[in-house]
mmCIF file of C-alpha atoms in Angstrom:
data_model
loop_
_atom_site.group_PDB
_atom_site.id
_atom_site.type_symbol
_atom_site.label_atom_id
_atom_site.label_comp_id
_atom_site.label_asym_id
_atom_site.label_seq_id
_atom_site.Cartn_x
_atom_site.Cartn_y
_atom_site.Cartn_z
ATOM 1 C CA MET A 1 -21.312 42.844 93.946
ATOM 2 C CA VAL A 2 -24.719 41.788 94.674
ATOM 3 C CA ASN A 3 -25.548 45.432 95.362
ATOM 4 C CA VAL A 4 -24.319 46.757 92.225
ATOM 5 C CA ILE A 5 -25.937 43.851 90.218
ATOM 6 C CA TRP A 6 -29.412 44.667 92.036
ATOM 7 C CA PHE A 7 -29.297 47.773 90.998
ATOM 8 C CA ILE A 8 -28.151 47.552 87.482
ATOM 9 C CA LEU A 9 -30.952 45.086 87.227
ATOM 10 C CA LEU A 10 -33.880 47.629 88.384
ATOM 11 C CA GLY A 11 -32.156 50.865 87.052
ATOM 12 C CA ALA A 12 -31.226 49.413 83.552
ATOM 13 C CA GLY A 13 -35.203 48.240 83.439
ATOM 14 C CA ILE A 14 -36.731 51.145 84.672
ATOM 15 C CA PHE A 15 -34.358 53.480 81.939
ATOM 16 C CA THR A 16 -35.273 51.276 79.299
ATOM 17 C CA ALA A 17 -39.275 51.659 80.455
ATOM 18 C CA ALA A 18 -38.941 54.967 80.454
ATOM 19 C CA LEU A 19 -37.253 55.328 76.968
ATOM 20 C CA ASN A 20 -40.153 53.604 75.313
ATOM 21 C CA GLY A 21 -42.639 55.447 77.151
ATOM 22 C CA LYS A 22 -44.278 52.370 78.702
ATOM 23 C CA ILE A 23 -43.128 53.222 82.296
ATOM 24 C CA GLU A 24 -46.369 51.384 83.722
ATOM 25 C CA VAL A 25 -44.804 48.162 83.034
ATOM 26 C CA ILE A 26 -42.475 48.363 85.967
ATOM 27 C CA THR A 27 -45.360 48.591 88.279
ATOM 28 C CA THR A 28 -46.839 45.601 87.167
ATOM 29 C CA ALA A 29 -43.908 43.791 86.784
ATOM 30 C CA ALA A 30 -42.514 44.794 90.617
ATOM 31 C CA LEU A 31 -45.530 43.678 92.205
ATOM 32 C CA ASN A 32 -45.988 40.988 90.333
ATOM 33 C CA SER A 33 -42.812 39.473 90.958
ATOM 34 C CA ALA A 34 -42.966 40.330 94.705
ATOM 35 C CA LYS A 35 -46.546 38.482 94.947
ATOM 36 C CA ALA A 36 -44.524 35.491 93.096
ATOM 37 C CA ALA A 37 -41.530 35.806 95.595
ATOM 38 C CA VAL A 38 -43.824 34.978 98.511
ATOM 39 C CA ASN A 39 -46.032 32.226 96.558
ATOM 40 C CA ILE A 40 -42.438 30.537 96.281
ATOM 41 C CA GLY A 41 -41.782 30.980 99.874
ATOM 42 C CA PHE A 42 -44.872 29.286 100.569
ATOM 43 C CA GLU A 43 -44.629 26.305 98.488
ATOM 44 C CA LEU A 44 -41.176 26.153 100.134
ATOM 45 C CA ILE A 45 -42.996 25.735 103.687
ATOM 46 C CA GLY A 46 -44.033 22.195 102.694
ATOM 47 C CA LEU A 47 -41.248 20.798 101.241
ATOM 48 C CA MET A 48 -38.966 22.072 103.757
ATOM 49 C CA ALA A 49 -40.953 20.836 106.548
ATOM 50 C CA LEU A 50 -41.246 16.985 104.801
ATOM 51 C CA TRP A 51 -37.538 16.969 104.199
ATOM 52 C CA LEU A 52 -36.090 18.622 107.576
ATOM 53 C CA GLY A 53 -38.680 16.128 109.396
ATOM 54 C CA LEU A 54 -37.132 13.057 107.492
ATOM 55 C CA LEU A 55 -33.689 14.249 107.980
ATOM 56 C CA LYS A 56 -33.850 14.344 111.857
ATOM 57 C CA ILE A 57 -34.684 10.770 111.865
ATOM 58 C CA ALA A 58 -31.847 10.221 109.515
ATOM 59 C CA GLU A 59 -29.477 12.303 112.014
ATOM 60 C CA GLU A 60 -30.465 10.821 114.941
ATOM 61 C CA ALA A 61 -30.334 7.119 113.480
ATOM 62 C CA GLY A 62 -26.920 7.543 112.328
ATOM 63 C CA PHE A 63 -27.572 7.630 108.517
ATOM 64 C CA VAL A 64 -26.235 11.358 108.042
ATOM 65 C CA ASN A 65 -22.896 10.434 109.731
ATOM 66 C CA PHE A 66 -22.848 6.830 108.010
ATOM 67 C CA VAL A 67 -23.240 8.949 104.538
ATOM 68 C CA ALA A 68 -20.818 11.562 105.281
ATOM 69 C CA ARG A 69 -18.083 9.061 106.620
ATOM 70 C CA ILE A 70 -18.258 7.311 102.855
ATOM 71 C CA PHE A 71 -17.155 10.354 101.194
ATOM 72 C CA LYS A 72 -15.017 11.779 103.564
ATOM 73 C CA PRO A 73 -11.968 11.860 101.116
ATOM 74 C CA LEU A 74 -14.066 14.170 98.972
ATOM 75 C CA THR A 75 -15.298 16.170 101.069
ATOM 76 C CA GLY A 76 -12.444 16.545 103.252
ATOM 77 C CA PHE A 77 -10.566 17.890 100.178
ATOM 78 C CA LEU A 78 -13.098 20.068 98.932
ATOM 79 C CA PHE A 79 -14.252 21.747 102.529
ATOM 80 C CA PRO A 80 -10.729 21.958 104.115
ATOM 81 C CA SER A 81 -12.186 24.492 106.800
ATOM 82 C CA ILE A 82 -15.174 21.906 108.067
ATOM 83 C CA PRO A 83 -14.072 19.388 110.752
ATOM 84 C CA LYS A 84 -14.465 15.824 109.363
ATOM 85 C CA ASP A 85 -17.150 14.707 111.611
ATOM 86 C CA HIS A 86 -19.115 17.994 111.902
ATOM 87 C CA PRO A 87 -22.756 17.611 111.039
ATOM 88 C CA ALA A 88 -22.605 19.973 108.150
ATOM 89 C CA MET A 89 -20.757 17.534 105.991
ATOM 90 C CA GLY A 90 -23.614 15.045 106.308
ATOM 91 C CA ALA A 91 -25.748 17.467 105.233
ATOM 92 C CA ILE A 92 -23.655 18.400 102.095
ATOM 93 C CA VAL A 93 -23.052 15.149 100.827
ATOM 94 C CA MET A 94 -26.742 14.544 101.087
ATOM 95 C CA ASN A 95 -27.672 17.555 99.250
ATOM 96 C CA LEU A 96 -25.002 16.980 96.117
ATOM 97 C CA SER A 97 -26.529 13.585 95.800
ATOM 98 C CA ALA A 98 -30.162 14.672 95.658
ATOM 99 C CA ASN A 99 -28.682 17.291 93.036
ATOM 100 C CA ILE A 100 -26.949 14.077 91.145
ATOM 101 C CA LEU A 101 -30.306 12.360 91.074
ATOM 102 C CA GLY A 102 -32.327 15.423 89.740
ATOM 103 C CA LEU A 103 -34.226 15.292 92.738
ATOM 104 C CA GLY A 104 -34.599 19.308 92.865
ATOM 105 C CA ASN A 105 -37.177 19.223 95.565
ATOM 106 C CA ALA A 106 -35.431 17.295 97.874
ATOM 107 C CA ALA A 107 -32.352 18.881 97.506
ATOM 108 C CA THR A 108 -33.090 22.281 98.461
ATOM 109 C CA PRO A 109 -34.141 21.686 102.157
ATOM 110 C CA LEU A 110 -30.985 19.073 102.545
ATOM 111 C CA GLY A 111 -28.956 22.331 100.926
ATOM 112 C CA LEU A 112 -30.413 24.826 103.383
ATOM 113 C CA LYS A 113 -29.618 22.611 106.149
ATOM 114 C CA ALA A 114 -26.049 22.437 105.273
ATOM 115 C CA MET A 115 -26.116 26.300 105.133
ATOM 116 C CA GLN A 116 -27.244 26.396 108.629
ATOM 117 C CA GLU A 117 -24.764 24.034 109.952
ATOM 118 C CA MET A 118 -21.869 25.691 108.250
ATOM 119 C CA GLN A 119 -23.294 29.144 109.583
ATOM 120 C CA LYS A 120 -22.492 27.638 113.106
ATOM 121 C CA LEU A 121 -18.874 27.521 111.809
ATOM 122 C CA ASN A 122 -19.068 31.050 110.265
ATOM 123 C CA GLN A 123 -16.723 33.776 112.162
ATOM 124 C CA ASN A 124 -19.067 36.531 110.448
ATOM 125 C CA ASN A 125 -22.658 35.893 110.400
ATOM 126 C CA GLU A 126 -23.311 38.197 107.747
ATOM 127 C CA GLU A 127 -20.676 37.456 105.309
ATOM 128 C CA ALA A 128 -20.431 33.966 103.363
ATOM 129 C CA SER A 129 -17.715 32.261 104.762
ATOM 130 C CA GLU A 130 -15.381 29.950 102.160
ATOM 131 C CA ALA A 131 -16.971 26.732 102.639
ATOM 132 C CA MET A 132 -20.343 28.314 101.892
ATOM 133 C CA CYS A 133 -18.785 29.902 98.659
ATOM 134 C CA THR A 134 -17.713 26.330 97.405
ATOM 135 C CA PHE A 135 -21.066 24.595 98.573
ATOM 136 C CA LEU A 136 -22.816 27.142 96.340
ATOM 137 C CA GLY A 137 -20.566 26.793 93.550
ATOM 138 C CA LEU A 138 -20.996 22.638 93.202
ATOM 139 C CA ASN A 139 -25.044 23.761 93.855
ATOM 140 C CA THR A 140 -25.243 25.523 90.863
ATOM 141 C CA SER A 141 -23.325 23.459 88.477
ATOM 142 C CA CYS A 142 -23.399 19.905 89.733
ATOM 143 C CA ILE A 143 -23.420 16.675 87.763
ATOM 144 C CA THR A 144 -26.884 16.150 86.713
ATOM 145 C CA LEU A 145 -27.451 12.226 85.938
ATOM 146 C CA ILE A 146 -31.584 13.009 84.902
ATOM 147 C CA PRO A 147 -32.641 15.807 83.676
ATOM 148 C CA ALA A 148 -36.083 15.059 84.125
ATOM 149 C CA THR A 149 -38.078 18.535 83.217
ATOM 150 C CA ILE A 150 -36.444 18.481 79.990
ATOM 151 C CA ILE A 151 -36.993 15.130 78.834
ATOM 152 C CA GLY A 152 -40.438 15.418 79.629
ATOM 153 C CA ILE A 153 -40.897 19.066 77.679
ATOM 154 C CA ARG A 154 -38.633 17.048 74.484
ATOM 155 C CA ALA A 155 -40.953 14.090 74.655
ATOM 156 C CA SER A 156 -44.145 16.450 74.518
ATOM 157 C CA ALA A 157 -42.712 18.344 71.701
ATOM 158 C CA GLY A 158 -42.734 14.882 69.552
ATOM 159 C CA SER A 159 -38.774 13.922 69.990
ATOM 160 C CA ALA A 160 -37.816 10.735 68.307
ATOM 161 C CA ASP A 161 -35.454 10.191 71.269
ATOM 162 C CA PRO A 162 -36.320 12.208 74.453
ATOM 163 C CA THR A 163 -33.661 10.928 76.516
ATOM 164 C CA GLU A 164 -30.689 11.492 73.688
ATOM 165 C CA ILE A 165 -29.392 14.737 75.495
ATOM 166 C CA VAL A 166 -28.709 12.680 79.023
ATOM 167 C CA GLY A 167 -25.350 11.914 77.593
ATOM 168 C CA THR A 168 -24.408 15.603 76.930
ATOM 169 C CA THR A 169 -25.792 16.880 79.651
ATOM 170 C CA ILE A 170 -23.524 14.285 82.096
ATOM 171 C CA PHE A 171 -20.341 15.824 79.844
ATOM 172 C CA THR A 172 -21.919 19.321 80.190
ATOM 173 C CA THR A 173 -22.315 19.263 83.970
ATOM 174 C CA ALA A 174 -19.055 17.450 84.457
ATOM 175 C CA VAL A 175 -17.417 20.272 82.864
ATOM 176 C CA GLY A 176 -18.900 22.934 84.680
ATOM 177 C CA MET A 177 -18.636 21.109 88.003
ATOM 178 C CA LEU A 178 -14.898 20.996 87.746
ATOM 179 C CA ALA A 179 -14.622 24.466 86.568
ATOM 180 C CA ALA A 180 -16.487 25.270 89.433
ATOM 181 C CA ILE A 181 -13.942 23.404 91.751
ATOM 182 C CA VAL A 182 -11.004 25.199 89.968
ATOM 183 C CA ALA A 183 -12.308 28.970 90.080
ATOM 184 C CA ASP A 184 -13.517 28.272 93.747
ATOM 185 C CA ARG A 185 -9.861 27.710 94.586
ATOM 186 C CA LEU A 186 -8.597 30.400 92.860
ATOM 187 C CA LEU A 187 -11.280 33.162 93.662
ATOM 188 C CA ARG A 188 -10.597 31.925 97.600
ATOM 189 C CA ASN A 189 -6.799 32.438 97.404
ATOM 190 C CA THR A 190 -7.155 36.235 95.518
ATOM 191 C CA TYR A 191 -9.460 36.959 97.948
ATOM 192 C CA ARG A 192 -7.266 36.372 100.905
ATOM 193 C CA LYS A 193 -4.748 38.127 99.425
ATOM 194 C CA LYS A 194 -6.874 41.034 98.531
ATOM 195 C CA LYS A 195 -8.114 40.744 102.363
ATOM 196 C CA ARG A 196 -4.616 41.002 103.716
ATOM 197 C CA TRP A 197 -3.237 44.057 101.866
ATOM 198 C CA MET D 1 -30.684 5.093 80.752
ATOM 199 C CA TRP D 2 -33.131 2.817 81.961
ATOM 200 C CA VAL D 3 -31.280 2.241 84.846
ATOM 201 C CA LEU D 4 -31.116 6.051 86.029
ATOM 202 C CA ASP D 5 -34.764 6.721 85.120
ATOM 203 C CA VAL D 6 -35.638 3.741 87.726
ATOM 204 C CA ILE D 7 -33.298 5.257 90.220
ATOM 205 C CA SER D 8 -34.875 8.997 89.860
ATOM 206 C CA ARG D 9 -38.365 7.594 90.049
ATOM 207 C CA TRP D 10 -37.323 5.101 93.386
ATOM 208 C CA ALA D 11 -35.184 7.238 95.116
ATOM 209 C CA ILE D 12 -38.009 9.481 97.316
ATOM 210 C CA PRO D 13 -40.031 6.417 97.899
ATOM 211 C CA PHE D 14 -37.226 4.665 98.820
ATOM 212 C CA LEU D 15 -36.051 7.254 101.395
ATOM 213 C CA LEU D 16 -39.364 7.742 102.711
ATOM 214 C CA PHE D 17 -39.667 4.185 104.058
ATOM 215 C CA THR D 18 -36.322 3.284 104.422
ATOM 216 C CA ILE D 19 -35.273 6.241 106.911
ATOM 217 C CA PRO D 20 -38.494 5.819 109.253
ATOM 218 C CA LEU D 21 -37.450 1.965 109.273
ATOM 219 C CA VAL D 22 -34.118 2.358 110.232
ATOM 220 C CA GLY D 23 -34.997 4.894 112.832
ATOM 221 C CA LEU D 24 -37.706 2.393 114.300
ATOM 222 C CA PHE D 25 -34.901 -0.285 114.698
ATOM 223 C CA LYS D 26 -32.863 2.033 116.748
ATOM 224 C CA GLY D 27 -35.654 3.115 118.880
ATOM 225 C CA ILE D 28 -36.403 6.627 117.991
ATOM 226 C CA ARG D 29 -39.616 7.729 118.466
ATOM 227 C CA VAL D 30 -39.912 8.610 114.393
ATOM 228 C CA TYR D 31 -42.871 10.502 114.296
ATOM 229 C CA GLU D 32 -42.121 12.963 116.949
ATOM 230 C CA THR D 33 -38.581 13.117 115.591
ATOM 231 C CA PHE D 34 -39.945 13.792 112.430
ATOM 232 C CA VAL D 35 -42.596 16.942 113.631
ATOM 233 C CA THR D 36 -39.265 18.262 115.463
ATOM 234 C CA GLY D 37 -37.450 18.584 112.379
ATOM 235 C CA ALA D 38 -40.329 19.576 110.426
ATOM 236 C CA GLU D 39 -40.742 22.517 112.718
ATOM 237 C CA GLN D 40 -37.568 23.786 111.524
ATOM 238 C CA GLY D 41 -38.650 23.996 107.600
ATOM 239 C CA PHE D 42 -41.513 26.512 108.514
ATOM 240 C CA ILE D 43 -39.190 29.325 110.060
ATOM 241 C CA THR D 44 -36.344 28.699 107.280
ATOM 242 C CA ALA D 45 -38.684 28.973 104.489
ATOM 243 C CA ILE D 46 -40.449 32.543 105.936
ATOM 244 C CA LYS D 47 -36.779 33.875 106.616
ATOM 245 C CA ILE D 48 -36.082 33.466 102.791
ATOM 246 C CA ILE D 49 -39.093 35.496 101.319
ATOM 247 C CA PRO D 50 -37.670 39.076 101.687
ATOM 248 C CA PHE D 51 -34.543 38.057 100.062
ATOM 249 C CA LEU D 52 -36.672 36.316 97.161
ATOM 250 C CA VAL D 53 -38.793 39.270 97.124
ATOM 251 C CA GLY D 54 -35.395 41.422 96.353
ATOM 252 C CA MET D 55 -33.909 39.551 93.945
ATOM 253 C CA LEU D 56 -37.045 38.237 91.713
ATOM 254 C CA THR D 57 -38.267 42.034 91.496
ATOM 255 C CA ALA D 58 -35.540 43.204 90.103
ATOM 256 C CA ILE D 59 -35.232 40.133 87.648
ATOM 257 C CA GLY D 60 -39.120 40.843 86.674
ATOM 258 C CA VAL D 61 -38.425 44.523 86.009
ATOM 259 C CA PHE D 62 -35.372 44.232 84.009
ATOM 260 C CA ARG D 63 -37.480 41.365 81.568
ATOM 261 C CA ALA D 64 -40.539 42.934 81.711
ATOM 262 C CA SER D 65 -39.055 46.897 80.487
ATOM 263 C CA GLY D 66 -37.365 44.710 77.599
ATOM 264 C CA ALA D 67 -33.945 46.012 78.696
ATOM 265 C CA MET D 68 -33.030 42.054 78.776
ATOM 266 C CA ASP D 69 -33.936 42.171 74.883
ATOM 267 C CA TYR D 70 -31.628 45.334 74.300
ATOM 268 C CA PHE D 71 -28.991 43.519 76.146
ATOM 269 C CA VAL D 72 -29.265 40.346 74.003
ATOM 270 C CA ASP D 73 -29.366 42.251 70.845
ATOM 271 C CA PHE D 74 -26.235 44.182 71.595
ATOM 272 C CA LEU D 75 -24.147 40.868 72.216
ATOM 273 C CA SER D 76 -25.727 38.787 69.240
ATOM 274 C CA PRO D 77 -23.486 40.365 66.662
ATOM 275 C CA LEU D 78 -20.180 39.316 68.936
ATOM 276 C CA LEU D 79 -21.355 36.059 69.677
ATOM 277 C CA GLN D 80 -22.024 35.348 65.701
ATOM 278 C CA LEU D 81 -18.498 35.739 65.309
ATOM 279 C CA LEU D 82 -17.880 32.841 67.657
ATOM 280 C CA HIS D 83 -20.269 30.895 65.819
ATOM 281 C CA PHE D 84 -22.614 31.102 68.551
ATOM 282 C CA PRO D 85 -26.103 30.545 67.480
ATOM 283 C CA PRO D 86 -28.292 33.940 68.357
ATOM 284 C CA GLU D 87 -31.203 32.111 68.829
ATOM 285 C CA ILE D 88 -29.927 30.573 71.838
ATOM 286 C CA LEU D 89 -28.790 33.520 73.509
ATOM 287 C CA PRO D 90 -31.847 34.412 75.681
ATOM 288 C CA LEU D 91 -31.866 31.573 77.099
ATOM 289 C CA ALA D 92 -28.224 31.730 78.019
ATOM 290 C CA ILE D 93 -28.915 35.176 79.591
ATOM 291 C CA MET D 94 -32.006 34.015 81.056
ATOM 292 C CA ARG D 95 -30.473 30.464 82.875
ATOM 293 C CA PRO D 96 -29.042 32.039 85.593
ATOM 294 C CA LEU D 97 -31.702 34.502 86.468
ATOM 295 C CA SER D 98 -34.987 32.792 86.344
ATOM 296 C CA GLY D 99 -35.392 29.010 86.083
ATOM 297 C CA GLY D 100 -39.052 29.352 85.177
ATOM 298 C CA GLY D 101 -38.250 31.996 82.325
ATOM 299 C CA SER D 102 -35.494 30.075 80.863
ATOM 300 C CA LEU D 103 -37.600 27.105 81.004
ATOM 301 C CA GLY D 104 -40.157 29.098 79.296
ATOM 302 C CA ILE D 105 -37.707 29.874 76.552
ATOM 303 C CA ALA D 106 -36.039 26.607 76.510
ATOM 304 C CA ALA D 107 -39.767 25.176 75.662
ATOM 305 C CA GLU D 108 -40.458 27.559 73.282
ATOM 306 C CA LEU D 109 -37.136 26.857 71.197
ATOM 307 C CA ILE D 110 -37.769 23.175 71.458
ATOM 308 C CA HIS D 111 -41.192 23.768 70.177
ATOM 309 C CA THR D 112 -40.291 26.264 67.509
ATOM 310 C CA TYR D 113 -36.930 24.565 65.935
ATOM 311 C CA GLY D 114 -37.662 21.067 66.735
ATOM 312 C CA PRO D 115 -36.463 18.968 69.689
ATOM 313 C CA ASP D 116 -34.099 16.738 67.374
ATOM 314 C CA SER D 117 -32.866 19.969 65.411
ATOM 315 C CA PHE D 118 -29.360 21.209 66.336
ATOM 316 C CA ILE D 119 -30.675 24.350 68.563
ATOM 317 C CA GLY D 120 -33.674 22.082 70.014
ATOM 318 C CA ARG D 121 -30.569 19.729 71.221
ATOM 319 C CA LEU D 122 -28.507 22.752 72.532
ATOM 320 C CA ALA D 123 -31.338 24.337 74.159
ATOM 321 C CA SER D 124 -32.008 20.950 76.122
ATOM 322 C CA THR D 125 -28.732 20.320 77.120
ATOM 323 C CA MET D 126 -28.210 23.984 78.558
ATOM 324 C CA GLN D 127 -31.407 24.107 80.313
ATOM 325 C CA GLY D 128 -30.711 20.536 81.988
ATOM 326 C CA SER D 129 -27.482 21.845 82.648
ATOM 327 C CA THR D 130 -27.144 24.249 85.381
ATOM 328 C CA ASP D 131 -29.169 25.323 88.231
ATOM 329 C CA THR D 132 -30.678 29.163 88.396
ATOM 330 C CA THR D 133 -27.598 30.618 89.915
ATOM 331 C CA PHE D 134 -28.974 33.763 91.497
ATOM 332 C CA TYR D 135 -32.119 31.879 92.897
ATOM 333 C CA ILE D 136 -29.678 29.362 94.791
ATOM 334 C CA ILE D 137 -27.565 32.296 96.019
ATOM 335 C CA THR D 138 -30.530 34.188 97.019
ATOM 336 C CA VAL D 139 -32.685 31.268 98.806
ATOM 337 C CA TYR D 140 -28.980 29.478 100.242
ATOM 338 C CA PHE D 141 -27.795 32.882 101.701
ATOM 339 C CA GLY D 142 -31.150 34.224 102.707
ATOM 340 C CA SER D 143 -32.056 31.202 104.670
ATOM 341 C CA VAL D 144 -29.195 32.046 107.604
ATOM 342 C CA GLY D 145 -29.319 35.836 106.972
ATOM 343 C CA ILE D 146 -26.076 36.124 104.924
ATOM 344 C CA LYS D 147 -25.849 39.733 102.711
ATOM 345 C CA LYS D 148 -22.297 39.714 101.764
ATOM 346 C CA TYR D 149 -21.965 37.205 99.068
ATOM 347 C CA ARG D 150 -18.295 37.393 98.952
ATOM 348 C CA TYR D 151 -17.139 35.768 95.466
ATOM 349 C CA ALA D 152 -19.968 33.500 95.257
ATOM 350 C CA ILE D 153 -21.635 35.192 92.278
ATOM 351 C CA THR D 154 -18.352 35.594 90.577
ATOM 352 C CA LEU D 155 -18.135 31.453 91.173
ATOM 353 C CA GLY D 156 -21.668 30.786 89.964
ATOM 354 C CA LEU D 157 -21.329 32.947 86.780
ATOM 355 C CA ILE D 158 -17.805 31.511 86.095
ATOM 356 C CA ALA D 159 -19.156 28.232 86.241
ATOM 357 C CA ASP D 160 -22.465 29.221 84.026
ATOM 358 C CA LEU D 161 -20.524 30.172 81.230
ATOM 359 C CA THR D 162 -17.921 26.939 81.061
ATOM 360 C CA THR D 163 -21.349 25.087 81.417
ATOM 361 C CA LEU D 164 -22.632 27.081 78.521
ATOM 362 C CA LEU D 165 -19.376 26.489 76.313
ATOM 363 C CA ALA D 166 -19.185 23.055 77.218
ATOM 364 C CA ALA D 167 -22.602 22.520 76.143
ATOM 365 C CA ILE D 168 -21.928 23.894 72.396
ATOM 366 C CA PHE D 169 -18.725 21.859 72.081
ATOM 367 C CA ILE D 170 -20.628 18.687 72.695
ATOM 368 C CA THR D 171 -23.576 19.298 71.326
ATOM 369 C CA ASN D 172 -21.408 20.069 68.039
ATOM 370 C CA LEU D 173 -19.579 17.144 68.567
ATOM 371 C CA LEU D 174 -22.049 14.640 68.896
ATOM 372 C CA PHE D 175 -24.811 16.014 66.733
ATOM 373 C CA PRO D 176 -23.021 17.985 63.981
ATOM 374 C CA SER D 177 -25.337 20.233 62.374
#
C-alpha cells in the first residue's frame, strides 16, 4: 500500500504541475523536501541520544520494568504476542505515557526504543509485526491531555479562553484511540485470513 | 486544567532528576550508563533519514504542485452534503501528511476566523487530536528497517477519520454555532 500511495503523491504532483505549465516547481519542492528531511533527522539525534541515555539508566535501575508491571493487564490485552516480561512492554508504556502528557519530543525516542525491542521478536525483519501495527495505531491516535502547541497559538491569536479546547481534545482523542483499538483487531483478523488463503 | 498544566511543565525536569537519582541509589554508574544508551540515539536517527527523504519529498511535490488544492476542490461539494465546513478540509487532508504543514494551516484558520469562532475551535481540536500518521509510520518503521507496512497505514487513516468525525461532533455539541 505504501508503494502505491508514495507513487500517487509523486505522480499526481508532477502531472498537475505539468498541466499548469509550472513544472519547475517540482524540482524546487523535491530538493527542498529532501533537505528538510535530513534536517529533521539531524535534529532527532540530540533528542534521541538524551532520552535513550536516560532510558538506559531507568532500565538498569529497574524503573522501566516497574512501570511495565503496573500496566500489565492493559498491555497484555493490547499486545498478546509480546511476552509479559519483555523489555518491549516497558518501552511501549513509557512512550504512550509521554504521548498522553503531550511530551511529543520525549515520546519519539521512547517509541523507537519500543520498535527496536519489538523487532527482536519479529520473525520477518522487513515486514511489520502485528504488535508493531497495534503500537503505531495507538501512537497516531493517542489520548492527549495537554495539546500545548495549539493552546499557545490560540493564546497568541487573542482567544478569550485558550484552554477551552482541552475538553474537546480529550473526548476526540479518546474516541480516536478506541477506534484504533477496534480497527486494529478487525484488520489483524482480516489480514490473517487473507494470508492463509 | 491547572493540574494538567503543572504536570506537563514538570514531567521532563522531574524525570531528568528522578531517574539518575534512583540509579545512584541502586549503585549504577549513571554517567557511563547514560553515554552507552545515548550512543544508540545517533545510529537510530541516521537510519531514519532515507525513509524521511522518500516520504517528505513525495508529500512536498504533492503540495507544491497544487495537486492538493485540486483534491480539496474535488471533495468539498461532497462534504458540504454532510454539513462539513469546507474551510476545514485542507487541514483534514494535511493533518496525517505533515505536522508542520497542518500546524501552519491550523494557525492560519485560527487567525482568519478567530480562535473563539466555530471554525477556530474545530481547527484547534483537530490539530491537537491526532499525530502525523505518515511521519510516525515513516520514522518508526524506518528506525528498524521495516519496508512492508502490512495494514498500518489503513489503521492509521481509519483512526484519523474517526478522530475527525469525533472532533466535528463534539465541537458542534459543546460550542453550537
